[in-house]
CSV table of C-alpha atoms in Angstrom, one decimal:
chain,number,residue,atom,x,y,z
A,1,MET,CA,-0.1,0.0,0.0
A,2,GLY,CA,2.9,2.3,0.8
A,3,ASP,CA,4.3,1.8,-2.7
A,4,VAL,CA,1.0,2.7,-4.4
A,5,VAL,CA,0.9,5.9,-2.3
A,6,LYS,CA,4.5,6.7,-3.3
A,7,ILE,CA,3.7,6.3,-6.8
A,8,ILE,CA,0.5,8.3,-6.8
A,9,ALA,CA,2.3,11.1,-5.0
A,10,LYS,CA,5.2,11.1,-7.5
A,11,THR,CA,2.7,11.0,-10.2
A,12,ALA,CA,0.9,14.1,-8.7
A,13,LEU,CA,4.0,15.8,-8.3
A,14,ILE,CA,5.0,15.5,-12.0
A,15,ALA,CA,1.5,16.4,-13.0
A,16,VAL,CA,1.7,19.6,-10.9
A,17,ILE,CA,5.0,20.6,-12.3
A,18,MET,CA,3.7,20.1,-15.8
A,19,ALA,CA,0.5,22.0,-15.2
A,20,GLY,CA,2.7,24.8,-13.7
A,21,ILE,CA,5.0,24.9,-16.8
A,22,VAL,CA,1.8,25.0,-19.0
A,23,ALA,CA,0.2,27.7,-17.0
A,24,ILE,CA,3.3,29.9,-17.1
A,25,PHE,CA,3.6,29.6,-20.8
A,26,ALA,CA,-0.2,30.3,-21.2
A,27,THR,CA,-0.4,33.3,-18.8
A,28,VAL,CA,2.9,35.1,-18.6
A,29,GLN,CA,2.6,38.1,-20.9
A,30,VAL,CA,5.7,39.0,-22.7
A,31,PRO,CA,5.7,41.8,-25.4
A,32,THR,CA,5.1,40.8,-28.9
A,33,LEU,CA,8.3,40.1,-30.6
A,34,ASP,CA,8.9,41.1,-34.0
A,35,PHE,CA,10.8,38.3,-35.9
A,36,THR,CA,10.1,39.6,-39.3
A,37,ILE,CA,13.7,40.3,-40.1
A,38,TYR,CA,14.7,36.8,-39.1
A,39,ILE,CA,11.9,35.3,-41.1
A,40,GLN,CA,12.7,37.4,-44.1
A,41,ALA,CA,16.3,36.3,-43.8
A,42,LEU,CA,15.4,32.8,-43.5
A,43,GLY,CA,13.0,33.0,-46.6
A,44,ILE,CA,15.9,34.6,-48.7
A,45,ALA,CA,18.4,32.1,-47.5
A,46,LEU,CA,16.1,29.1,-48.3
A,47,ALA,CA,15.4,30.7,-51.9
A,48,VAL,CA,19.0,31.1,-52.5
A,49,LEU,CA,19.7,27.5,-51.3
A,50,TYR,CA,16.7,26.2,-53.6
A,51,HIS,CA,18.3,28.0,-56.5
A,52,TYR,CA,21.7,26.8,-56.2
A,53,VAL,CA,20.7,23.3,-54.9
A,54,PRO,CA,17.3,22.4,-56.4
A,55,ILE,CA,17.4,19.0,-54.7
A,56,ALA,CA,17.0,20.9,-51.4
A,57,GLN,CA,13.3,21.3,-52.3
A,58,THR,CA,13.0,17.6,-51.9
A,59,ILE,CA,15.6,17.1,-49.1
A,60,MET,CA,14.7,19.9,-46.7
A,61,PRO,CA,11.1,18.4,-45.8
A,62,ILE,CA,13.0,15.2,-45.0
A,63,VAL,CA,15.5,17.0,-42.9
A,64,PHE,CA,12.6,18.5,-40.9
A,65,VAL,CA,11.0,15.3,-40.5
A,66,ILE,CA,14.2,13.7,-39.2
A,67,LEU,CA,14.6,16.6,-36.7
A,68,ALA,CA,11.0,16.1,-35.6
A,69,LEU,CA,11.7,12.4,-35.1
A,70,ASP,CA,14.8,13.3,-33.1
A,71,LEU,CA,12.9,15.7,-30.9
A,72,ALA,CA,10.2,13.0,-30.4
A,73,ILE,CA,12.8,10.4,-29.4
A,74,ILE,CA,14.4,12.9,-27.0
A,75,THR,CA,10.9,13.7,-25.4
A,76,PHE,CA,10.1,10.0,-25.1
A,77,ARG,CA,13.3,9.4,-23.4
A,78,ILE,CA,12.7,12.1,-20.8
A,79,GLY,CA,9.2,10.8,-20.4
A,80,MET,CA,10.7,7.3,-19.8
A,81,VAL,CA,13.1,8.7,-17.2
A,82,ALA,CA,10.2,10.4,-15.3
A,83,VAL,CA,8.2,7.0,-15.4
A,84,LYS,CA,11.3,5.1,-14.0
A,85,TRP,CA,11.6,7.6,-11.3
A,86,ILE,CA,7.9,7.2,-10.4
A,87,MET,CA,8.0,3.5,-10.5
A,88,LYS,CA,11.1,3.3,-8.3
A,89,VAL,CA,9.7,2.9,-4.9
A,90,ASN,CA,12.3,0.7,-3.1
A,91,GLU,CA,14.7,3.4,-2.4
B,1,MET,CA,29.2,14.9,-37.2
B,2,ALA,CA,31.8,14.0,-34.7
B,3,TRP,CA,33.7,17.0,-35.4
B,4,MET,CA,31.1,19.1,-34.0
B,5,LYS,CA,31.4,17.6,-30.6
B,6,GLY,CA,32.9,20.0,-28.3
B,7,LYS,CA,32.5,22.9,-30.7
B,8,LYS,CA,28.6,22.9,-30.3
B,9,TRP,CA,28.7,25.9,-28.0
B,10,VAL,CA,31.1,27.7,-30.2
B,11,LEU,CA,28.6,27.2,-33.1
B,12,ILE,CA,25.7,28.2,-31.0
B,13,SER,CA,27.6,31.5,-29.8
B,14,VAL,CA,28.4,32.4,-33.2
B,15,LEU,CA,25.0,31.8,-34.5
B,16,SER,CA,23.5,33.8,-31.5
B,17,PHE,CA,25.9,36.7,-32.0
B,18,PHE,CA,24.9,36.7,-35.8
B,19,LEU,CA,21.2,36.7,-35.1
B,20,SER,CA,21.5,39.3,-32.2
B,21,PHE,CA,23.5,41.5,-34.7
B,22,ILE,CA,20.6,41.3,-37.2
B,23,GLY,CA,18.1,42.0,-34.4
B,24,LEU,CA,20.0,45.1,-33.2
B,25,LEU,CA,20.0,46.4,-36.7
B,26,GLY,CA,16.3,46.1,-36.8
B,27,LEU,CA,15.8,47.7,-33.5
B,28,SER,CA,18.3,50.6,-34.0
B,29,SER,CA,16.4,51.8,-37.1
B,30,PRO,CA,14.9,55.1,-36.3
B,31,VAL,CA,11.4,55.4,-35.2
B,32,SER,CA,9.4,58.0,-37.0
B,33,ALA,CA,5.9,58.8,-38.3
B,34,PHE,CA,7.0,57.2,-41.6
B,35,SER,CA,10.0,55.6,-43.0
B,36,PHE,CA,11.1,54.7,-46.6
B,37,GLY,CA,12.6,51.5,-47.8
B,38,VAL,CA,15.3,51.1,-50.2
B,39,SER,CA,14.6,52.2,-53.8
B,40,ARG,CA,14.3,49.5,-56.4
B,41,SER,CA,14.5,49.6,-60.1
B,42,PHE,CA,12.4,47.6,-62.2
B,43,GLY,CA,11.8,46.8,-65.8
B,44,TRP,CA,8.8,46.1,-67.9
B,45,SER,CA,7.3,42.7,-68.8
B,46,ASN,CA,7.9,41.9,-72.4
B,47,SER,CA,4.8,39.7,-72.8
B,48,SER,CA,2.0,40.3,-75.2
B,49,ASP,CA,-1.0,40.4,-73.0
B,50,GLN,CA,-0.1,39.6,-69.4
B,51,TYR,CA,2.9,38.4,-67.7
B,52,ILE,CA,3.7,35.1,-69.2
B,53,GLY,CA,7.0,33.9,-68.1
B,54,SER,CA,10.7,34.3,-68.4
B,55,THR,CA,11.3,37.2,-70.8
B,56,TYR,CA,11.9,40.5,-69.1
B,57,GLY,CA,13.3,43.8,-70.3
B,58,SER,CA,14.3,46.9,-68.7
B,59,ASN,CA,13.6,49.1,-71.7
B,60,ILE,CA,10.8,49.0,-74.1
B,61,ASP,CA,10.9,50.8,-77.3
B,62,ILE,CA,8.1,51.0,-79.9
B,63,TYR,CA,8.7,52.6,-83.3
B,64,TYR,CA,6.7,53.1,-86.3
B,65,ASN,CA,8.3,53.9,-89.6
B,66,PRO,CA,6.0,54.1,-92.5
B,67,THR,CA,8.5,53.4,-95.0
B,68,ASP,CA,9.6,50.3,-93.5
B,69,GLY,CA,7.2,47.6,-94.4
B,70,THR,CA,8.5,45.1,-91.9
B,71,ARG,CA,7.6,47.0,-88.9
B,72,ARG,CA,4.2,46.9,-87.5
B,73,TYR,CA,2.1,49.7,-86.5
B,74,TYR,CA,2.3,49.5,-82.9
B,75,PHE,CA,-0.2,51.8,-81.6
B,76,VAL,CA,-3.2,49.9,-82.5
B,77,GLN,CA,-5.4,47.5,-80.6
B,78,GLY,CA,-4.7,43.9,-80.8
B,79,ILE,CA,-0.9,43.8,-81.1
B,80,SER,CA,0.2,40.4,-82.2
B,81,GLY,CA,2.9,38.4,-83.6
B,82,THR,CA,6.5,38.8,-83.0
B,83,THR,CA,6.3,42.5,-82.4
B,84,ASN,CA,4.2,41.9,-79.1
B,85,ARG,CA,5.1,44.3,-76.3
B,86,SER,CA,3.6,44.8,-73.0
B,87,ILE,CA,2.8,48.5,-74.0
B,88,TYR,CA,-0.4,49.0,-75.4
B,89,LEU,CA,-1.4,52.1,-77.3
B,90,ALA,CA,-5.1,51.6,-77.7
B,91,GLY,CA,-7.4,53.8,-79.4
B,92,GLY,CA,-5.4,54.4,-82.5
B,93,THR,CA,-6.9,53.2,-85.8
B,94,GLN,CA,-4.1,52.3,-88.4
B,95,PRO,CA,-3.3,53.2,-90.9
B,96,SER,CA,-5.3,56.4,-90.6
B,97,ALA,CA,-4.5,58.9,-88.0
B,98,GLY,CA,-5.2,58.1,-84.5
B,99,THR,CA,-5.0,59.3,-80.9
B,100,VAL,CA,-3.4,57.3,-78.3
B,101,THR,CA,-5.8,57.0,-75.4
B,102,SER,CA,-4.2,54.7,-73.1
B,103,ILE,CA,-0.7,53.3,-72.3
B,104,ARG,CA,-0.8,50.1,-70.3
B,105,LEU,CA,2.3,49.0,-68.7
B,106,VAL,CA,3.1,45.7,-67.0
B,107,PRO,CA,6.1,45.8,-64.5
B,108,ASN,CA,8.2,42.9,-64.7
B,109,GLN,CA,8.0,42.4,-61.0
B,110,ASP,CA,5.6,43.1,-58.1
B,111,ILE,CA,5.5,46.5,-56.9
B,112,PRO,CA,4.2,46.7,-53.2
B,113,ALA,CA,1.3,48.7,-52.0
B,114,ASN,CA,2.1,52.3,-50.9
B,115,SER,CA,4.8,53.0,-53.4
B,116,LEU,CA,6.0,55.9,-55.2
B,117,ILE,CA,6.8,55.1,-58.9
B,118,ALA,CA,9.1,57.2,-61.1
B,119,LEU,CA,9.3,56.6,-64.7
B,120,ASP,CA,10.2,58.3,-68.0
B,121,ILE,CA,8.3,58.3,-71.3
B,122,ARG,CA,10.2,59.5,-74.3
B,123,MET,CA,8.6,60.4,-77.5
B,124,TYR,CA,10.2,61.1,-80.7
B,125,GLY,CA,9.4,61.5,-84.3
B,126,ARG,CA,6.4,63.5,-85.4
B,127,TYR,CA,3.4,63.6,-83.0
B,128,SER,CA,1.3,65.9,-80.9
B,129,LEU,CA,0.9,65.6,-77.3
B,130,ILE,CA,-2.5,66.7,-76.6
B,131,SER,CA,-2.9,66.5,-72.9
B,132,GLY,CA,-1.1,65.2,-70.0
B,133,PHE,CA,-0.9,61.7,-68.7
B,134,SER,CA,-3.5,60.7,-66.1
B,135,THR,CA,-4.3,57.7,-64.0
B,136,SER,CA,-7.2,56.4,-62.0
B,137,GLY,CA,-8.2,53.7,-59.6
B,138,PHE,CA,-5.7,52.9,-57.0
B,139,THR,CA,-2.9,54.7,-58.8
B,140,SER,CA,-2.6,58.5,-58.9
B,141,LEU,CA,-0.5,60.7,-60.9
B,142,ILE,CA,1.3,62.9,-58.5
B,143,SER,CA,3.3,65.0,-61.0
B,144,GLN,CA,4.6,65.0,-64.7
B,145,GLN,CA,7.5,67.0,-65.9
B,146,CYS,CA,7.8,67.2,-69.6
B,147,GLU,CA,11.2,68.4,-70.4
B,148,ASP,CA,11.7,71.9,-68.8
B,149,ASN,CA,8.0,72.7,-68.7
B,150,LEU,CA,6.8,72.7,-65.3
B,151,VAL,CA,3.5,70.9,-65.1
B,152,HIS,CA,2.1,70.4,-61.8
B,153,THR,CA,-0.4,67.7,-61.6
B,154,TYR,CA,-2.0,66.8,-58.3
B,155,HIS,CA,-4.1,63.7,-57.8
B,156,ASP,CA,-5.8,62.7,-60.9
B,157,SER,CA,-6.6,66.0,-62.5
B,158,SER,CA,-4.1,66.3,-65.2
B,159,SER,CA,-4.3,68.3,-68.2
B,160,LEU,CA,-1.7,70.3,-70.1
B,161,ASP,CA,-2.8,73.7,-70.9
B,162,TYR,CA,-0.8,73.8,-74.0
B,163,THR,CA,-0.2,71.4,-76.9
B,164,PHE,CA,3.0,70.2,-78.1
B,165,ASP,CA,3.4,70.0,-81.8
B,166,ARG,CA,6.9,69.0,-82.2
B,167,ASN,CA,9.2,67.1,-84.4
B,168,SER,CA,11.8,66.5,-81.7
B,169,ASP,CA,12.3,64.4,-78.6
B,170,LEU,CA,10.1,65.0,-75.6
B,171,THR,CA,10.7,63.2,-72.3
B,172,CYS,CA,8.0,63.2,-69.7
B,173,HIS,CA,9.0,62.2,-66.1
B,174,LEU,CA,6.1,60.9,-64.3
B,175,LEU,CA,5.6,60.3,-60.5
B,176,VAL,CA,2.9,57.9,-59.7
B,177,TYR,CA,1.5,56.6,-56.3
B,178,THR,CA,-0.1,53.3,-55.9
B,179,SER,CA,-2.1,52.6,-52.8
B,180,SER,CA,-2.4,48.9,-53.8
B,181,ALA,CA,0.2,46.5,-54.9
B,182,ILE,CA,0.8,46.1,-58.6
B,183,SER,CA,1.6,42.6,-59.6
B,184,ASN,CA,3.6,41.5,-62.6
B,185,THR,CA,0.2,40.5,-64.1
B,186,GLN,CA,-1.4,43.8,-63.7
B,187,TYR,CA,-1.4,46.9,-65.7
B,188,LEU,CA,-0.1,50.4,-64.7
B,189,THR,CA,-2.4,52.3,-66.9
B,190,PHE,CA,-2.1,56.1,-68.3
B,191,SER,CA,-5.0,57.3,-70.0
B,192,GLY,CA,-6.3,60.5,-71.6
B,193,GLN,CA,-6.1,62.1,-75.0
B,194,LEU,CA,-2.5,61.4,-74.9
B,195,ILE,CA,-0.6,61.5,-78.3
B,196,GLU,CA,-2.1,62.1,-81.6
B,197,VAL,CA,0.0,60.4,-84.3
B,198,ASP,CA,0.3,60.9,-88.1
B,199,PRO,CA,0.5,57.6,-89.9
B,200,THR,CA,2.5,59.3,-92.6
B,201,GLN,CA,5.2,60.2,-90.2
B,202,SER,CA,7.4,58.2,-88.0
B,203,PHE,CA,6.8,58.1,-84.4
B,204,GLY,CA,8.6,56.3,-81.5
B,205,LEU,CA,8.0,55.9,-78.0
B,206,SER,CA,10.6,54.7,-75.4
B,207,LEU,CA,10.2,53.7,-71.9
B,208,ASN,CA,13.1,53.3,-69.6
B,209,ALA,CA,13.3,51.1,-66.5
B,210,GLY,CA,11.3,52.7,-63.7
B,211,SER,CA,12.1,53.0,-60.0
B,212,TYR,CA,10.0,52.9,-57.0
B,213,ILE,CA,10.3,53.3,-53.3
B,214,ASN,CA,8.0,51.6,-50.9
B,215,MET,CA,6.6,53.8,-48.2
B,216,ILE,CA,6.4,51.8,-45.0
B,217,THR,CA,4.3,53.6,-42.5
B,218,GLU,CA,3.9,52.7,-38.9
B,219,SER,CA,0.7,51.0,-37.9
B,220,GLY,CA,-2.1,53.6,-37.8
B,221,ALA,CA,-0.1,56.2,-39.6
B,222,GLY,CA,-1.2,55.6,-43.1
B,223,GLY,CA,-0.9,52.0,-44.1
B,224,SER,CA,-2.7,51.8,-47.4
B,225,SER,CA,-5.0,54.5,-46.8
B,226,GLY,CA,-3.3,56.6,-49.3
B,227,LEU,CA,-1.7,59.9,-49.4
B,228,THR,CA,-3.6,63.2,-48.6
B,229,GLN,CA,-3.8,66.1,-51.0
B,230,ALA,CA,-1.2,67.9,-49.0
B,231,ASP,CA,1.1,64.9,-49.4
B,232,LYS,CA,0.7,64.8,-53.0
B,233,ASP,CA,1.2,68.7,-53.3
B,234,PHE,CA,4.5,68.4,-51.4
B,235,LEU,CA,5.8,65.3,-53.4
B,236,ALA,CA,4.9,67.2,-56.5
B,237,GLN,CA,6.8,70.3,-55.6
B,238,GLN,CA,9.8,68.2,-54.5
B,239,PHE,CA,9.5,66.1,-57.8
B,240,ALA,CA,9.5,69.1,-59.8
B,241,SER,CA,12.6,70.6,-58.2
B,242,ILE,CA,14.5,67.4,-58.6
B,243,VAL,CA,13.7,67.2,-62.3
B,244,ILE,CA,14.2,70.8,-63.2
B,245,SER,CA,17.7,70.6,-61.3
B,246,GLY,CA,18.7,68.2,-64.2
B,247,THR,CA,18.1,64.7,-62.6
B,248,SER,CA,16.6,62.6,-65.3
B,249,ASP,CA,17.1,59.2,-64.3
B,250,SER,CA,14.2,57.7,-62.4
B,251,ALA,CA,16.3,55.7,-59.9
B,252,ASP,CA,18.2,59.0,-59.1
B,253,ILE,CA,14.9,60.9,-58.9
B,254,ILE,CA,13.6,58.5,-56.4
B,255,ASP,CA,16.7,58.5,-54.4
B,256,LYS,CA,16.7,62.4,-54.1
B,257,LEU,CA,13.1,62.4,-53.3
B,258,ASP,CA,13.8,60.0,-50.6
B,259,GLU,CA,16.6,62.2,-49.2
B,260,VAL,CA,14.5,65.3,-49.3
B,261,ILE,CA,11.7,63.7,-47.4
B,262,GLN,CA,13.9,62.1,-44.8
B,263,SER,CA,15.8,65.3,-44.1
B,264,ASN,CA,12.5,67.1,-43.6
B,265,GLN,CA,10.8,64.6,-41.4
B,266,ASP,CA,10.3,66.8,-38.4
B,267,ASN,CA,8.9,69.7,-40.3
B,268,ILE,CA,6.7,67.6,-42.6
B,269,ASP,CA,3.2,66.8,-41.8
B,270,ALA,CA,2.4,66.0,-45.3
B,271,ILE,CA,2.9,62.4,-45.5
B,272,ASN,CA,0.5,60.9,-43.1
B,273,ASN,CA,-2.8,59.6,-42.6
B,274,PRO,CA,-5.8,62.1,-42.9
B,275,GLU,CA,-6.6,61.6,-39.2
B,276,TRP,CA,-3.0,62.1,-38.2
B,277,ARG,CA,-3.2,65.3,-36.5
B,278,ASP,CA,-0.4,67.0,-34.8
B,279,ASP,CA,-1.6,66.3,-31.2
B,280,GLU,CA,-2.3,62.6,-32.0
B,281,ARG,CA,1.0,62.4,-33.5
B,282,GLN,CA,2.7,64.0,-30.5
B,283,GLU,CA,0.7,61.5,-28.2
B,284,LEU,CA,1.9,58.4,-30.2
B,285,ASP,CA,5.6,59.7,-30.1
B,286,ASP,CA,5.3,59.8,-26.4
B,287,ALA,CA,3.8,56.5,-26.1
B,288,GLN,CA,6.4,55.1,-28.3
B,289,ASP,CA,9.2,56.6,-26.2
B,290,ASP,CA,7.5,55.2,-23.0
B,291,ALA,CA,7.2,51.8,-24.6
B,292,SER,CA,10.9,51.8,-25.5
B,293,ASP,CA,12.0,53.0,-22.1
B,294,THR,CA,10.2,50.0,-20.4
B,295,ALA,CA,11.3,47.0,-22.3
B,296,TYR,CA,8.7,44.6,-20.6
B,297,ASP,CA,6.0,47.0,-20.3
B,298,GLU,CA,2.6,45.4,-19.9
B,299,SER,CA,1.4,46.9,-23.2
B,300,ALA,CA,-1.6,46.0,-25.1
B,301,ALA,CA,0.6,44.2,-27.6
B,302,ALA,CA,1.8,41.8,-24.8
B,303,GLN,CA,0.9,38.2,-25.6
B,304,SER,CA,1.6,34.8,-23.8
B,305,THR,CA,4.7,33.2,-24.3
B,306,ALA,CA,2.8,30.3,-25.9
B,307,THR,CA,1.1,32.6,-28.3
B,308,ASN,CA,4.4,34.1,-29.3
B,309,LEU,CA,6.0,30.8,-29.8
B,310,LEU,CA,3.0,29.6,-31.9
B,311,ALA,CA,3.1,32.9,-34.0
B,312,VAL,CA,6.9,32.2,-34.7
B,313,VAL,CA,6.3,28.7,-35.6
B,314,GLY,CA,3.6,29.8,-37.9
B,315,GLN,CA,5.7,32.4,-39.7
B,316,PHE,CA,8.4,29.7,-40.1
B,317,VAL,CA,6.1,27.4,-41.6
B,318,THR,CA,4.8,30.1,-43.9
B,319,THR,CA,8.3,31.0,-45.0
B,320,LEU,CA,9.1,27.4,-45.7
B,321,THR,CA,5.9,27.4,-47.8
B,322,ASN,CA,6.6,30.5,-49.6
B,323,ALA,CA,10.2,30.4,-50.5
B,324,GLN,CA,10.3,30.0,-54.2
B,325,PRO,CA,13.6,29.7,-56.1
B,326,THR,CA,12.2,31.4,-59.2
B,327,ASN,CA,10.4,34.3,-57.5
B,328,CYS,CA,12.2,37.6,-57.9
B,329,ASN,CA,10.5,39.3,-55.0
B,330,ILE,CA,10.8,37.3,-51.9
B,331,ASN,CA,9.2,38.7,-48.7
B,332,GLY,CA,9.7,42.2,-50.2
B,333,ASN,CA,13.2,41.6,-50.8
B,334,LEU,CA,14.5,41.5,-54.3
B,335,ILE,CA,17.3,39.1,-54.8
B,336,PRO,CA,19.3,41.2,-57.1
B,337,HIS,CA,19.7,43.8,-54.5
B,338,LEU,CA,21.1,41.5,-51.9
B,339,PRO,CA,24.7,41.7,-51.2
B,340,LEU,CA,25.4,38.9,-53.4
B,341,GLY,CA,26.6,40.7,-56.5
B,342,ASN,CA,24.3,40.9,-59.3
B,343,LEU,CA,22.7,37.5,-58.7
B,344,ASN,CA,19.4,37.4,-60.4
B,345,LEU,CA,17.6,34.2,-59.5
B,346,CYS,CA,14.8,35.0,-61.9
B,347,GLN,CA,17.2,34.7,-64.9
B,348,ASN,CA,20.5,33.1,-64.1
B,349,SER,CA,21.0,29.4,-64.0
B,350,PRO,CA,23.3,28.3,-61.1
B,351,PRO,CA,26.7,27.0,-62.0
B,352,SER,CA,26.4,23.1,-62.3
B,353,ALA,CA,29.5,22.6,-60.1
B,354,ILE,CA,27.9,24.5,-57.3
B,355,THR,CA,24.7,22.6,-57.7
B,356,ALA,CA,26.5,19.2,-57.7
B,357,LEU,CA,28.7,20.1,-54.6
B,358,GLY,CA,25.7,21.6,-52.7
B,359,SER,CA,23.7,18.5,-53.4
B,360,LEU,CA,26.6,16.2,-52.2
B,361,ILE,CA,27.0,18.1,-49.0
B,362,LEU,CA,23.2,18.2,-48.5
B,363,ILE,CA,22.8,14.6,-49.1
B,364,ALA,CA,25.7,13.7,-46.9
B,365,PHE,CA,24.3,15.9,-44.1
B,366,VAL,CA,20.9,14.2,-44.4
B,367,VAL,CA,22.4,10.7,-44.3
B,368,SER,CA,24.6,11.7,-41.3
B,369,MET,CA,21.4,13.0,-39.3
B,370,ALA,CA,19.4,9.9,-40.3
B,371,TYR,CA,22.1,7.7,-39.0
B,372,HIS,CA,22.2,9.7,-36.0
B,373,VAL,CA,18.4,9.4,-35.4
B,374,VAL,CA,18.4,5.6,-36.2
B,375,LYS,CA,21.2,5.0,-33.7
B,376,ARG,CA,19.3,6.9,-31.0
B,377,MET,CA,16.2,4.9,-31.9
B,378,LEU,CA,18.0,1.5,-31.5
B,379,ALA,CA,19.6,2.7,-28.3
B,380,LEU,CA,16.1,3.4,-27.0
B,381,ILE,CA,14.8,0.0,-28.2
B,382,GLY,CA,17.9,-1.7,-26.6
B,383,SER,CA,17.0,-0.1,-23.3
B,384,PHE,CA,13.7,-1.7,-23.4
B,385,GLN,CA,15.2,-5.1,-23.9
B,386,ARG,CA,17.6,-4.8,-20.9
């Protein structure tokens, strides 16, 4: 019974931390940032890249998919670390 | 990518410095009621009806010589064949005498809304210029200067109070304001009883590359609402002075016009919104000063971090979607004007060696990334099996 309580407590702790992070992101007001210059620079850089390396038009989506996959793996691993910590009740 | 290990933070630092530098450049631009962009030169589309594709020209000449049978009579409706030009002199009835009632021009690139356009129309041969050029719709002719004769034209009310009847060159410098964007599939139209031609005499019309400058007004200070009559009067006077001083190149004219306006910003209330009164302007200036003093002021523009992130991601995706290698005008930046020499993505093919090498590097990069991700994935699966 003590183990179950520990697991529930740890889960609740993580849930609270997650909710806190979400709440901070949703409510903290920051001035609107103007990223136009960066976005324009990015657009021009991409256009120049596409011009010189036409195959980039095919490859860039693959690059972004790989990056997204990498990000998903990292997120999953962090999640697994959290789960392992929750389930570790014998310490 | 093993070489990157240990150098990661150096790379991140260099990238951050570069991005911060660009950001500082953006932030340090002067705050004013209005500011002007960089002047651009443009040519005219060389297609028959509307923009078709890859042919461009900075200059367009049309010429009629009645003794030359191979030449077409250009100033008629329904121009066709190999002599197609994007300049239309409609209203003439060949081979009898006719009057040119409209000249329609198709720029070879997009001209953004809120732009001042300078262009020159040169006529030669025998002809009679009946009235001035005029525009309608979202374009307004601010001034026209024909040779040394000062012709002030405010708004759309243009008429020359005298008639040219000449057998020599005449160059008219025109300043046009467009409140809406003109794409390279749209016409910039001049109309009126423009030029009377004699079919027994030769006549030519030449159009050099034009120039424009985009007026970027701060939010609430004009936008696409257009210029006031006072704005036009002011611009017309400045334009006349510049032309009379001997400046005839449209790019130089636009540059000088920009300089004059910039140097008189504090004293000029001319270029602004009709609702833009002095007291309101002062209030906004004060508000802007306060906002810049308090970087994290709880202003009305403040948004949540999440909203900001979403907006940036949205912009990023839009940029990815919109980046087109064959587009001359990318996010308002013309590729030929980038500090890349005279690179023109619209016309020039890239050197094949660069394309091959670039493709090789890109493929190697992707393979390396894929290998890295697969390794991570295998490690993850392995951790489950243990």
